Amino acid sequence: MPEQLAAECARVAGLVGDEAEAWDLAGELPEKVLDELGARGLLCAQVPAGYGGLGFSSRDNGELTAFTGSLCSSLRSVMTSQGMAAWTVQRLGDAAQRRHFLPRLTAGARAAVGFSEPGAGSDLSTMDTEIRLDGDSVVLDGQKVWMTAAAYADLLVIVGRFGEDGAVVVVPRSAPGVTVELVADPLGCRAAGHADVRLDQVRLPADHLLGGGGQPLSLLVTTALAYGRMSVAWGCAGIVRACRDAAVRHARTRVQFGVPLAEHQLVARHLAELLVAEQIATRACEHASDCWDRGSPEQVVATVLAKHVSAARAAEAAATAVQVLASAGARDGHVVARAHRDAKLMELIEGSTEICQLILAGHALATVS
């Protein structure tokens, strides 16, 4: 592991300590933790140094994400949201917008990205949020649901309709007409600040409209989702690692019928499956990140594959770890209980299992003669 990456992982570990369970039960992350990570650029570590970022490669940023995910999926979710916002600005914003917004994101301002709506989930072509120009202003009307990290955000990166096309606007949470309502009792990543956002005649200077608007809606969605899928994939690899470690430690020390659990063959099989799951998820993520870092044409499919494989392995690993720990892990807030809930959510976000399967099936149909 590169020296800087190792140092930043140690910093995250020091900030999280043994508090992840308490954060999950409280449904909230401490502001001081978010402030320190944000000020160091660790919430969006892939942003280039020219904008004040750490300039991590996808591979190094992925390992940081996996490490964070192994400790606290809620904190990793905030990291994913911040990275998605920064990536969207970096890819869609003009030079002036990149110079304005990216240094804010690397210096501590927090951001969330809004896609889903009450009537638009996987089929984002049905979104109703309207973005329009009015003189030298841009105006937004609509509603977004389940915006991860929106409860902590200073900036909301909103995707919506712009005439017949699409557009993305960077909206200060403090702007008149913005209402943020925390999602009560989410299934997973309980402390990630999931919120619903209403936009009622929100008026902003037109330079908050990234790239001038008018881009194909499909381009806007895939741009942000690509980063989100990569980040979620690595985060899921972290979940698998946490489940493997918890199960191994328990099986090594828990004695039943006169011997440690690990010496019972059926339990040993579970430990083997956890190791296999960790290796599969990690290798899929490494391949996808290497494609990103090389600029490979395989990047899109490799990213979807990594997200699909890692989320599935995380859900399976969490269930296996709960089985091994039994009542020891079956209490709310415990690392494997959190993993069981968090991993299920990962099979839904940034492209559900079924959406990933459709994309991969389409790739198979296109590549086999």
Coordinates of C-alpha atoms in Angstrom, one line a residue:
M1 CA 0.0 0.0 0.0
P2 CA 1.4 3.4 -1.0
E3 CA 2.7 5.5 2.0
Q4 CA 0.2 8.3 1.6
L5 CA -2.7 5.9 1.3
A6 CA -1.6 4.0 4.4
A7 CA -1.4 7.2 6.3
E8 CA -4.9 8.3 5.3
C9 CA -6.4 4.9 6.1
A10 CA -4.8 5.2 9.6
R11 CA -6.3 8.7 9.9
V12 CA -9.8 7.3 9.1
A13 CA -9.3 4.5 11.5
G14 CA -8.3 6.9 14.3
L15 CA -11.4 9.0 13.7
V16 CA -13.8 6.1 13.5
G17 CA -12.3 4.1 16.4
D18 CA -15.0 1.9 17.9
E19 CA -17.8 4.4 17.3
A20 CA -19.5 3.0 14.2
E21 CA -22.0 1.0 16.2
A22 CA -23.0 4.1 18.2
W23 CA -23.3 6.2 15.1
D24 CA -25.5 3.5 13.5
L25 CA -27.8 3.3 16.5
A26 CA -28.0 7.1 16.7
G27 CA -28.5 7.5 13.0
E28 CA -26.0 10.3 12.8
L29 CA -22.3 10.9 12.0
P30 CA -20.4 13.5 14.1
E31 CA -19.9 16.8 12.4
K32 CA -16.3 16.9 13.6
V33 CA -15.5 13.7 11.8
L34 CA -17.0 14.9 8.5
D35 CA -15.3 18.3 9.0
E36 CA -11.8 16.8 9.4
L37 CA -12.2 14.3 6.6
G38 CA -13.6 17.0 4.3
A39 CA -10.9 19.5 5.1
R40 CA -8.3 17.0 4.1
G41 CA -10.0 16.2 0.8
L42 CA -10.6 12.6 1.9
L43 CA -14.3 12.6 1.1
C44 CA -13.3 13.1 -2.6
A45 CA -9.7 11.9 -2.8
Q46 CA -9.7 11.3 -6.6
V47 CA -10.0 15.1 -7.3
P48 CA -6.7 16.3 -9.0
A49 CA -4.2 18.2 -7.0
G50 CA -4.7 21.2 -9.2
Y51 CA -8.1 21.7 -7.5
G52 CA -6.8 21.1 -4.0
G53 CA -7.5 17.4 -4.1
L54 CA -5.3 14.4 -3.2
G55 CA -5.1 13.2 -6.8
F56 CA -5.6 9.6 -5.9
S57 CA -5.8 7.0 -8.7
S58 CA -9.1 5.1 -8.9
R59 CA -7.2 2.1 -7.4
D60 CA -5.9 4.0 -4.4
N61 CA -9.2 5.8 -3.9
G62 CA -10.9 2.5 -4.1
E63 CA -8.7 1.0 -1.3
L64 CA -9.4 4.0 0.8
T65 CA -13.1 3.5 0.2
A66 CA -13.0 -0.2 1.0
F67 CA -11.1 0.5 4.2
T68 CA -13.7 3.1 5.2
G69 CA -16.5 0.7 4.3
S70 CA -15.0 -2.0 6.4
L71 CA -15.3 0.3 9.4
C72 CA -18.6 2.2 8.7
S73 CA -20.7 2.0 5.6
S74 CA -22.5 5.2 6.6
L75 CA -19.3 7.2 6.5
R76 CA -18.3 5.4 3.2
S77 CA -21.7 6.4 1.8
V78 CA -21.0 10.1 2.5
M79 CA -17.6 9.6 0.8
T80 CA -19.3 8.1 -2.2
S81 CA -21.8 11.0 -2.5
Q82 CA -19.0 13.6 -2.2
G83 CA -17.0 11.8 -4.8
M84 CA -20.0 11.6 -7.2
A85 CA -20.6 15.3 -6.8
A86 CA -17.0 16.2 -7.5
W87 CA -16.8 13.8 -10.5
T88 CA -19.9 15.3 -12.0
V89 CA -18.6 18.8 -11.7
Q90 CA -15.2 17.7 -13.1
R91 CA -16.8 16.0 -16.1
L92 CA -19.7 18.3 -16.9
G93 CA -18.6 21.7 -15.6
D94 CA -16.8 24.3 -17.7
A95 CA -13.3 25.5 -16.6
A96 CA -14.7 28.3 -14.5
Q97 CA -17.1 26.0 -12.7
R98 CA -14.4 23.5 -12.0
R99 CA -12.2 26.2 -10.6
H100 CA -15.1 27.5 -8.4
F101 CA -16.7 24.3 -7.1
L102 CA -14.0 21.7 -6.9
P103 CA -11.7 23.6 -4.4
R104 CA -14.7 24.0 -2.2
L105 CA -15.4 20.3 -2.2
T106 CA -11.8 19.4 -1.4
A107 CA -11.6 22.0 1.4
G108 CA -14.6 20.8 3.4
A109 CA -17.8 21.8 1.8
R110 CA -20.1 18.7 1.6
A111 CA -22.3 17.6 -1.3
A112 CA -25.0 15.2 -2.3
V113 CA -26.3 14.1 -5.7
G114 CA -30.0 13.9 -6.5
F115 CA -31.4 11.5 -9.1
S116 CA -34.4 9.5 -7.8
E117 CA -37.8 10.9 -7.5
P118 CA -41.2 9.6 -6.2
G119 CA -42.0 8.4 -9.7
A120 CA -38.5 7.9 -11.1
G121 CA -36.2 5.2 -9.8
S122 CA -34.4 2.9 -12.2
D123 CA -36.2 4.5 -15.1
L124 CA -34.8 8.0 -14.7
S125 CA -36.2 9.1 -18.0
T126 CA -39.5 9.6 -16.2
M127 CA -38.1 12.2 -13.8
D128 CA -40.2 15.4 -13.4
T129 CA -37.8 17.8 -11.8
E130 CA -37.7 20.9 -14.1
I131 CA -34.7 23.1 -14.8
R132 CA -35.1 26.2 -16.9
L133 CA -33.3 29.4 -17.7
D134 CA -35.0 32.7 -16.9
G135 CA -32.8 35.6 -18.0
D136 CA -29.5 35.3 -16.2
S137 CA -31.0 32.9 -13.7
V138 CA -31.7 29.2 -13.6
V139 CA -34.9 28.0 -11.8
L140 CA -35.6 24.5 -10.4
D141 CA -38.9 22.9 -9.4
G142 CA -39.3 19.3 -8.3
Q143 CA -38.6 16.7 -5.7
K144 CA -35.8 14.2 -5.1
V145 CA -35.9 11.3 -2.7
W146 CA -33.3 9.2 -0.9
M147 CA -30.5 11.6 -1.5
T148 CA -27.6 10.1 0.4
A149 CA -25.7 12.6 2.6
A150 CA -28.2 15.4 1.8
A151 CA -28.8 15.9 5.5
Y152 CA -25.1 16.9 5.9
A153 CA -24.6 18.7 2.5
D154 CA -23.8 22.3 1.8
L155 CA -24.3 21.7 -1.9
L156 CA -27.0 19.7 -3.7
V157 CA -26.1 18.5 -7.2
I158 CA -29.5 18.1 -8.9
V159 CA -30.2 16.3 -12.1
G160 CA -33.4 17.3 -14.0
R161 CA -35.2 17.9 -17.2
F162 CA -34.1 20.9 -19.3
G163 CA -36.6 21.2 -22.1
E164 CA -36.2 18.0 -24.2
D165 CA -32.8 17.3 -22.7
G166 CA -31.2 17.2 -19.3
A167 CA -29.2 19.4 -17.0
V168 CA -27.3 19.4 -13.7
V169 CA -27.4 22.4 -11.3
V170 CA -25.3 22.9 -8.2
V171 CA -27.7 24.1 -5.6
P172 CA -26.7 25.6 -2.2
R173 CA -28.7 23.9 0.5
S174 CA -29.3 27.4 2.0
A175 CA -31.0 28.7 -1.2
P176 CA -34.6 29.9 -0.7
G177 CA -37.1 27.2 -1.8
V178 CA -34.9 24.3 -0.7
T179 CA -36.4 21.9 1.9
V180 CA -34.4 18.9 3.2
E181 CA -36.3 16.2 5.2
L182 CA -34.4 13.3 6.8
V183 CA -35.5 9.8 5.8
A184 CA -36.8 8.2 9.0
D185 CA -35.4 4.8 10.0
P186 CA -33.7 3.7 6.7
L187 CA -32.9 0.0 6.3
G188 CA -29.2 0.4 5.9
C189 CA -26.4 3.0 6.3
R190 CA -28.6 4.6 8.9
A191 CA -26.1 7.4 9.7
A192 CA -25.5 8.4 6.0
G193 CA -27.9 11.3 6.1
H194 CA -30.5 10.0 3.6
A195 CA -33.0 12.8 2.9
D196 CA -35.8 13.8 0.6
V197 CA -35.4 17.2 -1.0
R198 CA -38.1 19.6 -2.3
L199 CA -37.2 22.4 -4.7
D200 CA -39.9 25.1 -4.9
Q201 CA -39.0 27.9 -7.4
V202 CA -35.4 27.7 -6.5
R203 CA -33.6 30.6 -8.4
L204 CA -29.9 30.7 -8.8
P205 CA -27.3 32.5 -11.0
A206 CA -27.1 30.7 -14.4
D207 CA -23.4 29.8 -13.7
H208 CA -24.7 27.1 -11.3
L209 CA -25.9 25.2 -14.4
L210 CA -23.1 22.8 -15.2
G211 CA -21.8 23.1 -18.8
G212 CA -24.7 25.4 -19.7
G213 CA -27.2 22.5 -19.6
G214 CA -28.9 20.8 -22.6
Q215 CA -26.9 17.5 -22.3
P216 CA -28.6 14.2 -23.0
L217 CA -30.2 12.9 -19.8
S218 CA -28.6 9.5 -20.3
L219 CA -25.2 11.1 -20.4
L220 CA -25.8 13.0 -17.2
V221 CA -27.0 9.9 -15.3
T222 CA -24.2 7.6 -16.5
T223 CA -21.5 10.2 -15.8
A224 CA -22.4 10.4 -12.1
L225 CA -23.5 6.8 -11.7
A226 CA -20.2 5.5 -13.1
Y227 CA -18.3 7.0 -10.2
G228 CA -21.0 5.9 -7.7
R229 CA -21.0 2.3 -8.9
M230 CA -17.2 2.2 -8.6
S231 CA -17.3 3.6 -5.1
V232 CA -20.1 1.3 -4.0
A233 CA -18.3 -1.7 -5.4
W234 CA -15.2 -0.9 -3.3
G235 CA -17.3 -0.1 -0.3
C236 CA -18.9 -3.6 -0.6
A237 CA -15.5 -5.2 -0.8
G238 CA -14.9 -3.5 2.6
I239 CA -18.2 -4.9 4.0
V240 CA -17.0 -8.4 3.0
R241 CA -13.7 -7.9 4.7
A242 CA -15.4 -6.8 7.9
C243 CA -17.6 -9.9 7.8
R244 CA -14.7 -12.2 7.1
D245 CA -12.7 -10.8 10.0
A246 CA -15.6 -10.8 12.5
A247 CA -16.5 -14.4 11.6
V248 CA -12.9 -15.7 11.8
R249 CA -12.2 -14.0 15.1
H250 CA -15.4 -15.5 16.6
A251 CA -14.9 -19.0 15.2
R252 CA -11.3 -19.0 16.5
T253 CA -12.3 -18.2 20.1
R254 CA -15.8 -19.6 20.5
V255 CA -15.7 -23.1 21.9
Q256 CA -18.6 -25.6 21.3
F257 CA -18.6 -29.3 22.0
G258 CA -15.1 -29.0 23.4
V259 CA -13.4 -27.4 20.3
P260 CA -13.3 -24.0 18.7
L261 CA -16.1 -23.4 16.1
A262 CA -13.4 -23.1 13.4
E263 CA -12.6 -26.8 13.8
H264 CA -16.2 -27.8 13.0
Q265 CA -16.2 -28.6 9.3
L266 CA -19.5 -26.9 8.4
V267 CA -18.3 -23.7 10.1
A268 CA -14.9 -24.0 8.4
R269 CA -16.9 -24.1 5.1
H270 CA -18.4 -20.7 6.0
L271 CA -15.0 -19.2 6.6
A272 CA -13.8 -20.5 3.3
E273 CA -16.8 -19.0 1.5
L274 CA -16.0 -15.6 3.2
L275 CA -12.4 -15.7 2.0
V276 CA -13.6 -16.5 -1.5
A277 CA -16.1 -13.7 -1.5
E278 CA -13.5 -11.2 -0.3
Q279 CA -11.1 -12.3 -3.1
I280 CA -13.7 -12.2 -5.8
A281 CA -15.0 -8.7 -4.8
T282 CA -11.5 -7.3 -4.5
R283 CA -10.3 -8.7 -7.8
A284 CA -13.4 -7.4 -9.6
C285 CA -12.8 -3.9 -8.1
E286 CA -9.1 -3.9 -8.9
H287 CA -9.8 -4.8 -12.5
A288 CA -12.4 -2.0 -12.8
S289 CA -10.2 0.6 -11.2
D290 CA -7.3 -0.4 -13.4
C291 CA -9.6 0.1 -16.4
W292 CA -10.4 3.6 -15.1
D293 CA -6.7 4.5 -14.5
R294 CA -5.7 3.2 -18.0
G295 CA -8.7 4.9 -19.7
S296 CA -9.6 1.5 -21.1
P297 CA -12.7 1.1 -23.3
E298 CA -13.7 -1.8 -20.9
Q299 CA -14.2 0.7 -18.1
V300 CA -18.0 0.9 -18.3
V301 CA -18.7 -2.8 -18.3
A302 CA -15.9 -3.5 -15.8
T303 CA -17.5 -0.9 -13.4
V304 CA -21.0 -2.4 -13.7
L305 CA -19.5 -5.9 -13.2
A306 CA -17.6 -4.8 -10.1
K307 CA -20.7 -3.2 -8.6
H308 CA -22.8 -6.2 -9.3
V309 CA -20.3 -8.8 -8.1
S310 CA -19.3 -6.9 -5.0
A311 CA -22.8 -6.0 -3.8
A312 CA -23.9 -9.6 -4.2
R313 CA -20.9 -10.9 -2.4
A314 CA -21.4 -8.4 0.4
A315 CA -25.0 -9.5 0.9
E316 CA -24.0 -13.2 0.9
A317 CA -21.0 -12.6 3.2
A318 CA -23.1 -10.6 5.7
A319 CA -25.7 -13.4 5.9
T320 CA -22.9 -16.0 6.3
A321 CA -21.2 -14.0 9.1
V322 CA -24.5 -13.6 11.0
Q323 CA -24.9 -17.4 10.7
V324 CA -21.4 -18.0 12.2
L325 CA -21.8 -15.5 15.0
A326 CA -25.4 -16.5 15.7
S327 CA -26.7 -14.7 18.7
A328 CA -23.4 -12.9 19.3
G329 CA -23.9 -11.0 16.0
A330 CA -27.7 -10.8 16.1
R331 CA -28.1 -7.5 17.9
D332 CA -28.7 -4.1 16.4
G333 CA -25.5 -2.2 15.7
H334 CA -23.1 -5.1 15.8
V335 CA -20.7 -5.1 12.8
V336 CA -22.3 -8.1 11.1
A337 CA -25.8 -7.0 11.8
R338 CA -25.0 -3.6 10.3
A339 CA -23.4 -5.3 7.4
H340 CA -26.6 -7.4 6.8
R341 CA -28.7 -4.3 6.5
D342 CA -26.1 -2.1 4.7
A343 CA -25.3 -4.8 2.1
K344 CA -29.0 -5.2 1.2
L345 CA -29.2 -1.5 0.4
M346 CA -26.1 -1.8 -1.8
E347 CA -28.0 -4.3 -4.0
L348 CA -30.5 -1.5 -4.7
I349 CA -28.5 1.7 -5.2
E350 CA -26.5 3.0 -8.1
G351 CA -28.2 0.5 -10.4
S352 CA -30.1 -2.4 -8.8
T353 CA -29.0 -6.0 -9.2
E354 CA -31.5 -6.4 -12.0
I355 CA -30.4 -3.3 -13.8
C356 CA -26.8 -4.5 -13.6
Q357 CA -27.8 -7.9 -15.0
L358 CA -29.6 -6.2 -17.9
I359 CA -26.5 -4.1 -18.8
L360 CA -24.2 -7.2 -18.5
A361 CA -26.6 -9.3 -20.6
G362 CA -26.7 -6.5 -23.3
H363 CA -22.9 -6.6 -23.3
A364 CA -22.9 -10.4 -23.8
L365 CA -25.3 -10.1 -26.7
A366 CA -23.2 -7.4 -28.3
T367 CA -19.9 -9.2 -28.0
V368 CA -20.8 -12.8 -28.9
S369 CA -21.3 -13.5 -32.6

